[in-house]
Coordinates of C-alpha atoms in Angstrom, one line a residue:
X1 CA 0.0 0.0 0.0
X2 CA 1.1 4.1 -0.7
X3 CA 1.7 4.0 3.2
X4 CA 1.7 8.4 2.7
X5 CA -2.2 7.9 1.5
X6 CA -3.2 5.6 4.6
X7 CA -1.4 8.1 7.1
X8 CA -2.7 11.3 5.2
X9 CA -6.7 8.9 5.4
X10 CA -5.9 9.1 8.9
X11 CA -5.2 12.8 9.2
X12 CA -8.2 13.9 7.4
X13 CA -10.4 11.9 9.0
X14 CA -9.1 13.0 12.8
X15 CA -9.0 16.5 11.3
X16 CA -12.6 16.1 10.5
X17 CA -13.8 14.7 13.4
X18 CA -12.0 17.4 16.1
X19 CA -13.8 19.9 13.9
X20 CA -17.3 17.9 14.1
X21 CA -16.7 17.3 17.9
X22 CA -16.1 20.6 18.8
X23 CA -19.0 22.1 17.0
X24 CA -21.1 19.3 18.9
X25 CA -20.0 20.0 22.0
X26 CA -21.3 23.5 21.4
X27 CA -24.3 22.3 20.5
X28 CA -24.2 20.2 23.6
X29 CA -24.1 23.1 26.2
X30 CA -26.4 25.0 24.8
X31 CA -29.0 22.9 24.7
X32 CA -28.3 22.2 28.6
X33 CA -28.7 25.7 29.3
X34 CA -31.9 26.0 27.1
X35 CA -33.4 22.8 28.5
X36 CA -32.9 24.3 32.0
X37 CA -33.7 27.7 31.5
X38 CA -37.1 26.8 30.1
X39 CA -37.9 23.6 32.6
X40 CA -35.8 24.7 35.5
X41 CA -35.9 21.1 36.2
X42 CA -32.2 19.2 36.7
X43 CA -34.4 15.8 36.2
X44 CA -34.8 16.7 32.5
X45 CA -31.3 18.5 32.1
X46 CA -29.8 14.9 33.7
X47 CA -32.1 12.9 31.0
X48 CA -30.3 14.8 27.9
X49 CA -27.2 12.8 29.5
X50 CA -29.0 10.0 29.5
X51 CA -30.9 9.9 26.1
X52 CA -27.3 9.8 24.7
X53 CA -25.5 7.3 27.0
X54 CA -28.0 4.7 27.1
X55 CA -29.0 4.7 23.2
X56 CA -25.0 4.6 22.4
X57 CA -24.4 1.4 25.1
X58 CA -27.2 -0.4 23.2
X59 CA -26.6 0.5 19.6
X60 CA -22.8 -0.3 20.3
X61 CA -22.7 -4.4 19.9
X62 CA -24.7 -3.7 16.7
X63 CA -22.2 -1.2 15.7
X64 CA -18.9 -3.7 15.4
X65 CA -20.9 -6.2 13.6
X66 CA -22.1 -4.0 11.1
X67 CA -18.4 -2.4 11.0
X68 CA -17.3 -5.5 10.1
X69 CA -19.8 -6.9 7.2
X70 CA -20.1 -3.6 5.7
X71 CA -18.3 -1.0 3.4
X72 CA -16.8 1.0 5.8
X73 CA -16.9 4.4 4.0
X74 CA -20.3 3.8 3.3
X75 CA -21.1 2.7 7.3
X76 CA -19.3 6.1 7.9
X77 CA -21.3 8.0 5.1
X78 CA -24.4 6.4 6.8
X79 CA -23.7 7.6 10.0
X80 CA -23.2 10.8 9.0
X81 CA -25.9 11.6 7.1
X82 CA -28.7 10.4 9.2
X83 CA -26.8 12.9 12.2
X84 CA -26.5 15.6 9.6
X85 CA -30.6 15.1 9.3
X86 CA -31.5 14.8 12.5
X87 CA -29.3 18.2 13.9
X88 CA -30.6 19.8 10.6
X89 CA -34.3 18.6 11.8
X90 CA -33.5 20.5 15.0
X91 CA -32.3 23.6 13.5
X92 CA -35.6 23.7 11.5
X93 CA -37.5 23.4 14.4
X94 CA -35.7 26.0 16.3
X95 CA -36.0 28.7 13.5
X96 CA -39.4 27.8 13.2
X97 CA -40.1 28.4 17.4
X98 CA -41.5 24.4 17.4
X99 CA -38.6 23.0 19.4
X100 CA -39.5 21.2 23.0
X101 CA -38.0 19.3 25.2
X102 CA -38.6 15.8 23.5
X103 CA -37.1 16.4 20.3
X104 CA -33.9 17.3 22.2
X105 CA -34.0 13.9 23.7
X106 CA -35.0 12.2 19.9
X107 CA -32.2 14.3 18.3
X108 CA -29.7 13.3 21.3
X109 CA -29.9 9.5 20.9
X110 CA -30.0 9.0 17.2
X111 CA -26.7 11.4 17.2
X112 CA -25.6 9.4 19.8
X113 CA -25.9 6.1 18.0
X114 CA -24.8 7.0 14.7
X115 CA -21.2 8.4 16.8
X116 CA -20.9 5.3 18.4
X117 CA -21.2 3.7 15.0
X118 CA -18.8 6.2 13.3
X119 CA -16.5 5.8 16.4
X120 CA -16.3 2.2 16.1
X121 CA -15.8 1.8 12.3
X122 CA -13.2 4.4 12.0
X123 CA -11.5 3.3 15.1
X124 CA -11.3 0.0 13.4
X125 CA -9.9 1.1 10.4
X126 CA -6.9 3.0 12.0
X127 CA -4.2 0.1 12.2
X128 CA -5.2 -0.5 8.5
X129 CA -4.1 3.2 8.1
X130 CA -1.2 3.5 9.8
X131 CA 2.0 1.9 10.5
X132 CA 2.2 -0.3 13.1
X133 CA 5.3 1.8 14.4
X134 CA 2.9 4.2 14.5
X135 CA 0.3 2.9 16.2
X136 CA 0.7 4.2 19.8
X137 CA 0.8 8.0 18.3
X138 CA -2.2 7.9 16.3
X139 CA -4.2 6.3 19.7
X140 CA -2.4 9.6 21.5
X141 CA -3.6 12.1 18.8
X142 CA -7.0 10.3 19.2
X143 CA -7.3 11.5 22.7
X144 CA -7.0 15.0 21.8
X145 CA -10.6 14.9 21.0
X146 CA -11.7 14.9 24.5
X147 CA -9.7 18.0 25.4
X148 CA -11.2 19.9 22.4
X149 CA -14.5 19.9 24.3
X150 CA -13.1 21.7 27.5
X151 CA -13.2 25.2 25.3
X152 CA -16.9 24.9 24.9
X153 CA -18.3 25.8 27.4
X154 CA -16.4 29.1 27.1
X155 CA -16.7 29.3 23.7
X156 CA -20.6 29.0 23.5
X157 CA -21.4 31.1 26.2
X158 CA -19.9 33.9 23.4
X159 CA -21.1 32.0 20.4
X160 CA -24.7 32.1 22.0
X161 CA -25.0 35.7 22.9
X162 CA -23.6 36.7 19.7
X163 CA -25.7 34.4 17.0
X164 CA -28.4 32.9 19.3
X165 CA -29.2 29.2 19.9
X166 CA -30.1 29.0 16.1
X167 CA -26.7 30.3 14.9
X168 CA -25.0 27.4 17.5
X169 CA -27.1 24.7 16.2
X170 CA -26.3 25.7 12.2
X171 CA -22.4 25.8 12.8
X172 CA -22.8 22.4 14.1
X173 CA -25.0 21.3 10.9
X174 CA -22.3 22.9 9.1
X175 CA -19.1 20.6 11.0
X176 CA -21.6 17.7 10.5
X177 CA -21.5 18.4 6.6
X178 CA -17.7 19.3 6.6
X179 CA -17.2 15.5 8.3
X180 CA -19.6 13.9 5.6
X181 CA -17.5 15.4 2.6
X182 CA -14.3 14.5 4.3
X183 CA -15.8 10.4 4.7
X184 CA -17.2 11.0 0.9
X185 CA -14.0 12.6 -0.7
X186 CA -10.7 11.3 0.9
X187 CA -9.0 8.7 -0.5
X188 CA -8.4 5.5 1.5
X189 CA -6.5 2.1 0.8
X190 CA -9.1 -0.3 0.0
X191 CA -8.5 -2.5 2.7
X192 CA -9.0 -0.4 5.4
X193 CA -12.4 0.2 4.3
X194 CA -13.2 -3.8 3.8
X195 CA -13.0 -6.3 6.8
X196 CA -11.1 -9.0 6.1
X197 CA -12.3 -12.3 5.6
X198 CA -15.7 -11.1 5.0
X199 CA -18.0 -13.9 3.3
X200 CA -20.9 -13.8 1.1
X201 CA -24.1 -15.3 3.0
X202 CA -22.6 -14.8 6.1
X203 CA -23.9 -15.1 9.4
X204 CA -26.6 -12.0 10.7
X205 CA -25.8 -9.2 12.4
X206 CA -27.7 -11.0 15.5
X207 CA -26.0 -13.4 15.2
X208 CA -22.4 -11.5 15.1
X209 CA -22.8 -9.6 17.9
X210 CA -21.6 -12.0 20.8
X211 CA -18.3 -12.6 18.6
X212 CA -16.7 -9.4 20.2
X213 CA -16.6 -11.1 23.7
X214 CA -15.7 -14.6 22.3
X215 CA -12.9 -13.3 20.8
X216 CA -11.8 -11.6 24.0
X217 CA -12.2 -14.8 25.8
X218 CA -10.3 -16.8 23.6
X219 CA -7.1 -13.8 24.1
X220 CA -5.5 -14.7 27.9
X221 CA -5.8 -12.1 29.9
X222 CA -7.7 -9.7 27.7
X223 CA -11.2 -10.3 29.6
X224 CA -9.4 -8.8 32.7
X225 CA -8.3 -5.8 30.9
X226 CA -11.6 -4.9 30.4
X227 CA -12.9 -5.5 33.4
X228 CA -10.0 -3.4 35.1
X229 CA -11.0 -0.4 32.3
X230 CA -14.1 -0.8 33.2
X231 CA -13.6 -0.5 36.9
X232 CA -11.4 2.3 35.6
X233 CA -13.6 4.2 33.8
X234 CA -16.2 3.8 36.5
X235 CA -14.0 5.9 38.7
X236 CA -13.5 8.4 36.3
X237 CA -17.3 9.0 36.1
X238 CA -17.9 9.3 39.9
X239 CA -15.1 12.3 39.6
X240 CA -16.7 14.0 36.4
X241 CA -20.0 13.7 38.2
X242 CA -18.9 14.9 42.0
X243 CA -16.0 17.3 40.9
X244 CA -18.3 20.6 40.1
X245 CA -20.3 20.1 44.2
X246 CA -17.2 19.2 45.5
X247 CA -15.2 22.1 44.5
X248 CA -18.3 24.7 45.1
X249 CA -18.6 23.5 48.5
X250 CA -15.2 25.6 49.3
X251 CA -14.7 27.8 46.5
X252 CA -17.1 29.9 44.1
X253 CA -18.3 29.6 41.0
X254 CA -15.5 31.9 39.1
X255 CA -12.7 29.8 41.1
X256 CA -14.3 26.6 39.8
X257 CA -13.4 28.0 36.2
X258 CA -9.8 27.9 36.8
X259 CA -10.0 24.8 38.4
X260 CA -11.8 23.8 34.9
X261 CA -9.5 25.1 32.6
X262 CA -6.2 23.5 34.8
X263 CA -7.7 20.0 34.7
X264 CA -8.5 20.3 30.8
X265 CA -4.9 21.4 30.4
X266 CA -3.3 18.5 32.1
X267 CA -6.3 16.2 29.7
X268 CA -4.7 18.5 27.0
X269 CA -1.1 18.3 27.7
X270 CA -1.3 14.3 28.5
X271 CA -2.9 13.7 24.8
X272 CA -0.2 15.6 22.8
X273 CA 2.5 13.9 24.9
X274 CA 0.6 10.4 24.2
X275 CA 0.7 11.3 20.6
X276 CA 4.2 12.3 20.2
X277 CA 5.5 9.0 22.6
X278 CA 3.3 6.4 21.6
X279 CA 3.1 4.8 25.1
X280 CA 5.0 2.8 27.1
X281 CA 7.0 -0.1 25.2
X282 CA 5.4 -2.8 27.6
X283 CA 1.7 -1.7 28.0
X284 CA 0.5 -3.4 31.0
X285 CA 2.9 -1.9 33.4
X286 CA 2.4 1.6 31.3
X287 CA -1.3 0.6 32.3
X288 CA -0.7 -0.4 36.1
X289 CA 1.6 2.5 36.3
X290 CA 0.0 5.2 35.4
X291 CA -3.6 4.2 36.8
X292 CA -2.0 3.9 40.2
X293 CA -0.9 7.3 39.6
X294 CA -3.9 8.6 38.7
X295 CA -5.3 7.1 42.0
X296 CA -3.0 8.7 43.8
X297 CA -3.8 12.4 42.3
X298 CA -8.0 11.4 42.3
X299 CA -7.3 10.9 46.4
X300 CA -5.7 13.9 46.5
X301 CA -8.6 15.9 45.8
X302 CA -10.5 14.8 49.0
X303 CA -7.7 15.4 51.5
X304 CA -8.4 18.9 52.5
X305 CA -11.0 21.6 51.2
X306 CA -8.5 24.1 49.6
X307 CA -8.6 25.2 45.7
X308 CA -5.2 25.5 45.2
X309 CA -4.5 21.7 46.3
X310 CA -7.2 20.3 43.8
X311 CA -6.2 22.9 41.1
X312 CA -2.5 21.3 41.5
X313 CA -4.0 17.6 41.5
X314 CA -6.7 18.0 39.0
X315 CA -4.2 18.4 35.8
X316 CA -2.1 15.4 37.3
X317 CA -5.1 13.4 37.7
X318 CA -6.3 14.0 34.3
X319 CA -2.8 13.7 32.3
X320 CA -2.8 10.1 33.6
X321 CA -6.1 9.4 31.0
X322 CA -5.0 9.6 27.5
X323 CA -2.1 7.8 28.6
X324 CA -3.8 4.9 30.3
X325 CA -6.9 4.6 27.3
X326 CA -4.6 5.2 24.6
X327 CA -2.0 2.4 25.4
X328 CA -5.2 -0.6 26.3
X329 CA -6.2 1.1 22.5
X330 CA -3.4 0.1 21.0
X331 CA -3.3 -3.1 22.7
X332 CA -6.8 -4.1 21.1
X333 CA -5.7 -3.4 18.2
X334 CA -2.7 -5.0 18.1
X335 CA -3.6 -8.2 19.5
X336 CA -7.0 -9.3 18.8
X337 CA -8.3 -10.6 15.2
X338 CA -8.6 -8.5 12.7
X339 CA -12.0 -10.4 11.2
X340 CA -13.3 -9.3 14.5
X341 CA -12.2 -5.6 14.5
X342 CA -15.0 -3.7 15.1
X343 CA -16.8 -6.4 17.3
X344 CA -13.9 -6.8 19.7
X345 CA -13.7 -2.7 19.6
X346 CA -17.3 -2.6 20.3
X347 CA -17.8 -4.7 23.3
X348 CA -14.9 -2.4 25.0
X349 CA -16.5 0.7 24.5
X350 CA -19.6 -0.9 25.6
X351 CA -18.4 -1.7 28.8
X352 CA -16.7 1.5 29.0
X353 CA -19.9 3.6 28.3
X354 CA -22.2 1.1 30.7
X355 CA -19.9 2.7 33.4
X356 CA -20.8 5.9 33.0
X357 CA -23.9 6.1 33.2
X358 CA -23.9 3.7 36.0
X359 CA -21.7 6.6 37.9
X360 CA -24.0 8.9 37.0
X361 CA -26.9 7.0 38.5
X362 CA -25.2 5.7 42.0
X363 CA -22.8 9.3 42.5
X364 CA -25.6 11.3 43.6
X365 CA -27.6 9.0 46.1
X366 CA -24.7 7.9 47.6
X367 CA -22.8 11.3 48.2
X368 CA -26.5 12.6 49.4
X369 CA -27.4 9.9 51.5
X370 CA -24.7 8.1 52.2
X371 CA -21.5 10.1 52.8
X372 CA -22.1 13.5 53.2
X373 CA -24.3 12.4 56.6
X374 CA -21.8 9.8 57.9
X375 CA -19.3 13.6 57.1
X376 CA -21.4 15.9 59.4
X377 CA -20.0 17.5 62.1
X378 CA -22.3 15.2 64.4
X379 CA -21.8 12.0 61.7
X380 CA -20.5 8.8 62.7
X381 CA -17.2 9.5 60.8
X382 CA -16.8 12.7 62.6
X383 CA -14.3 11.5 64.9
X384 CA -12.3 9.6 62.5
X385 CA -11.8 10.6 59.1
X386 CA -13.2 13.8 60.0
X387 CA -10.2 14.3 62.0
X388 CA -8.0 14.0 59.1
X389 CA -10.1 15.5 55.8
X390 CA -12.4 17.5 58.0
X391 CA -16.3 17.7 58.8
X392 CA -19.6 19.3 57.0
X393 CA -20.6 20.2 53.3
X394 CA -18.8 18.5 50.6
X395 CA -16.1 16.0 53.0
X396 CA -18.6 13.0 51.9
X397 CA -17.8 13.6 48.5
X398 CA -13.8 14.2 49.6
X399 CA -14.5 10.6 51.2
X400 CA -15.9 9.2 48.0
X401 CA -12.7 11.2 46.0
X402 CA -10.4 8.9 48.4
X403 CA -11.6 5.7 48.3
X404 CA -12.6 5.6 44.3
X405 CA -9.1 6.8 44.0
X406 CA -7.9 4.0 46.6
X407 CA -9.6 1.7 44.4
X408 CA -8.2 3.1 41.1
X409 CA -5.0 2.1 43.4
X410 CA -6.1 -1.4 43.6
X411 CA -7.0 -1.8 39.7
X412 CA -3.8 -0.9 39.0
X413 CA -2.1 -3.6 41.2
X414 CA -4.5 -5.8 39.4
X415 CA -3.3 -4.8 36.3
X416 CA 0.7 -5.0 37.0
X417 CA -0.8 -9.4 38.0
X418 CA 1.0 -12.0 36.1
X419 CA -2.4 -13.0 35.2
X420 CA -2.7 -9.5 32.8
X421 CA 0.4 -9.2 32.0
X422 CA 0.4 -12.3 30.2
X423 CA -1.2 -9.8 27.2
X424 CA 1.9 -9.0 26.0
X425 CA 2.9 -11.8 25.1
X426 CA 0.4 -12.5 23.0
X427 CA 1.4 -12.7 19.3
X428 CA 0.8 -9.4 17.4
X429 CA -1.8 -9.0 14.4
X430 CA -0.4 -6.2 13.1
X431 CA 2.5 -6.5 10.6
X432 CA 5.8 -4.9 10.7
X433 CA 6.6 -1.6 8.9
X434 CA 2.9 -0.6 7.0
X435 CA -0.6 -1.7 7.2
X436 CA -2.2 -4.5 5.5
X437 CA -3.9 -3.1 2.4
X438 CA -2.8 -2.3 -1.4
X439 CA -5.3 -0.7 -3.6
X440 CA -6.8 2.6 -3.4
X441 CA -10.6 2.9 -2.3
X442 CA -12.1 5.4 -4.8
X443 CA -14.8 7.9 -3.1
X444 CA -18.2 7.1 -4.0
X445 CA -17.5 3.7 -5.6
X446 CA -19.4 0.6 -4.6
X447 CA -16.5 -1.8 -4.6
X448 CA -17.4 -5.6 -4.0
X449 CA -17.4 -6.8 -0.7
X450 CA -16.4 -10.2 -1.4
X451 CA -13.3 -9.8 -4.1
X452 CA -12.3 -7.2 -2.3
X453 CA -11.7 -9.3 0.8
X454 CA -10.4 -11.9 -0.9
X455 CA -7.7 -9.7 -2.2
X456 CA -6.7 -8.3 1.0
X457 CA -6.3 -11.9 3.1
X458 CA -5.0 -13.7 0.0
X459 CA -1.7 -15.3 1.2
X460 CA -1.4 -12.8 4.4
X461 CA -2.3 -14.8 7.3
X462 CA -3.3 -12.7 10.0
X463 CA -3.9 -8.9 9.7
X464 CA -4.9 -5.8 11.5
X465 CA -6.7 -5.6 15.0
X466 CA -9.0 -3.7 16.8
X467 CA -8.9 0.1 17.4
X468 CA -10.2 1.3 20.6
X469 CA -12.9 4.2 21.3
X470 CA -12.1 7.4 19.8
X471 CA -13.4 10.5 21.3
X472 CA -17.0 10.7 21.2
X473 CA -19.3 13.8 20.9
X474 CA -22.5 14.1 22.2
X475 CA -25.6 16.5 22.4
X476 CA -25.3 15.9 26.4
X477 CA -24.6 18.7 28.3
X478 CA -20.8 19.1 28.8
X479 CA -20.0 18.7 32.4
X480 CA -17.2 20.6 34.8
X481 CA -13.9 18.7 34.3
X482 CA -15.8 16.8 30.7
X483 CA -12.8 14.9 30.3
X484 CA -14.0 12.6 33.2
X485 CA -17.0 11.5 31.8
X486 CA -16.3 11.4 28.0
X487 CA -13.7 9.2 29.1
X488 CA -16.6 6.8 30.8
X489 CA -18.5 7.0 27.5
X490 CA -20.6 9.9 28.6
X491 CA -19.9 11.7 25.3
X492 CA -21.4 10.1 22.9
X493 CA -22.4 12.2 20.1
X494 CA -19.4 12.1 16.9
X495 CA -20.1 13.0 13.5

């Protein structure tokens, strides 16, 4: 293959969908604010979250099957165009003063599920587009997405005032339409865009769907990866979800900005570092390593009420995520089987998006009725951890911040097992040098499925594996410190 046309595929498509994402996430807060400002209910702000979460976990075993039967340019083109219509639906029902609550929640979780299955395909096709050597940097780059949607809040507070919630919902119809002629125009190896071994008369997608897992199981160790990202990304949603009360119970609103902007720095900071190292050379410790680390700066946060201690911890904490997702990417897709791509990349992110909303749910209740009583000045930890964090509003949720980032700890010792480790030595699916694939894709064609992927496996052996989850977008409001929960999957909306 012209290894310059799958690297310059790759940075078209990125390019495309950190242009789409941002204008989402625009799109995403304003819609909070509107849903709010006309409701005043936090009920029906909380179920724009969960209109795109929920949808997105569902849709997402569907999504690697069809990734892998289908024409991957034309799953993309798909995708995009049924999110192009429903956001353009919206804006038509905005400039024509019809819009209510409901259609945000419709709009929300058919965006949602076409990003997941955008997400999944073009994650799949990634170590088909670039170089194995590669690999680790392109994952990095890939978490650069989830920083991009730190500025929006900031930026669509301006945006709105000056062009008004119509004008915010057009320049996302307009990112969504830049995306689509990006998917419909650049030129990709043909391979990456067909799934290898693909057969005519195949199984159904029904029928596919459990083939993510079974692949996983039949991978040692790779089962408890998962599980520890999941537990992982379970953590991470409990601190995206209790960050914004936690930090208002000491400080005000304008110091919370700062602490804002510092934690999508260190997000920022840790995804152009991941993109220019590639990772750590042996994954699982990188993986152990740095999510012990990141436990260590998540416990930090509880240990005393003071702004300048969680502004100093907060861009540590976050650094450690692009790191830790971007390396257990690359190891999915360099290990698993490349005829099950985008089902083995599927069942990850659903696990990973499950959690979030499963913090979402549990967070509240059990900093409300749980913690922040046993916290009281007259609570029954008063006399004991209140002696060391302190007592009264918002030291239950520093309790929660210590012992979800005491069990981060423990994942991480679970990780750095024999038992995990035992990953890397599984054999690599991903050539040496350049990705598997040949002959040029041409936009717009309709090339056959079945010489196509006869072609590509013929006299190759094994091939590319899985991708893992690039950054999603969502219609969701974006939260204080984001990064949290679109790493749990909470950001679901992509063009």
């Amino acid at each position: 293959m012209n290894k310059t046309m799958g690297i310059r595929g790759f940075a078209l498509l990125w390019t495309a969908q950190l242009i789409s994402i941002v204008g989402s996430a625009l799109t995403g807060f304003v819609l909070g604010v509107w849903t709010y400002e006309r409701s005043g209910s936090a009920t029906q702000f909380a179920l724009i979250m969960l209109s795109g979460a929920v949808p997105a976990v569902l849709i997402a075993p569907f999504a690697g099957a069809i990734t892998d039967r289908f024409h991957r340019r034309h799953v993309l083109v798909a995708a995009d165009v049924v999110a192009l219509a429903s956001v353009g639906a919206l804006a038509a029902l905005i400039g024509t003063g019809g819009m209510q609550v409901w259609h945000i929640y419709v709009v929300t979780a058919l965006t949602a599920m076409c990003g997941t299955v955008h997400q999944i395909t073009f994650g799949a096709m990634i170590p088909l587009l670039v170089p194995k050597e590669h690999l680790g940097r392109a994952n990095g780059l890939s978490q650069v997405v989830f920083s991009a949607q730190i500025a929006a809040p900031i930026a669509a507070g301006g945006l709105l005032a000056f062009a008004g919630l119509h004008g915010v919902i057009l320049v996302d119809v307009v990112t969504f339409g830049a995306s689509l002629l990006v998917v419909l125009l650049v030129p990709l190896p043909a391979g990456a865009v067909r799934a290898a071994g693909v057969e005519p008369g195949g199984p159904s997608i029904w029928r596919q769907v459990p083939a993510g897992w079974a692949e996983l199981r039949r991978r040692p160790g790779m089962t408890g990866l998962i599980a520890v990202l999941g537990g992982f990304y379970f953590c991470f949603g409990l601190a995206g979800t209790l960050i914004r009360p936690l930090v208002l119970s000491f400080a005000s609103p304008a110091e919370l900005g700062f602490q804002v902007f510092a934690g999508g720095a260190g997000l920022f900071l840790g995804s152009l570092v991941m993109g220019a190292w590639g990772g750590p050379k042996r994954r699982m410790r990188g993986i152990a390593l740095f999510m012990v680390a990141g436990g260590i700066g998540m416990a930090v946060h509880g240990l005393a009420p003071s702004l300048a201690l969680v502004i100093a911890v907060g861009p540590f904490f976050l650094f450690t995520l692009p790191v830790i997702t971007g390396t257990a990417q690359t190891l999915l897709q360099t290990k698993s089987d490349p005829a099950n791509l985008g089902k083995v990349l599927a069942t990850s992110r659903a696990v990973s998006q499950a959690a979030g909303p499963l913090a979402y749910i549990t967070a509240g209740p059990l900093a409300d009725g749980v913690f922040e009583p046993l916290m009281r000045a007259d609570g029954a930890l008063a006399g004991s951890v209140g002696a060391l964090i302190g007592t009264g509003p918002g030291r239950g949720m520093a309790l929660m911040f210590l012992l979800s980032g005491a069990l981060l700890v423990v994942l991480g010792a679970i990780a750095a097992r024999p038992g995990l480790r035992r990953v890397e030595d599984l054999p690599d699916l991903v050539a040496e040098g350049e990705p598997e694939a040949s002959r040029q894709d041409t936009p717009g064609e309709d090339i056959a499925g079945e010489d196509i992927a006869r072609e590509d496996i013929a006299g190759k052996g094994t091939a590319e594996g899985t991708a893992g989850d690039t950054a999603g977008k969502g219609t969701a409001p974006v939260a204080v410190e984001e990064p949290v929960a679109a790493a749990a999957g909470g950001e679901e909306r992509r063009k």
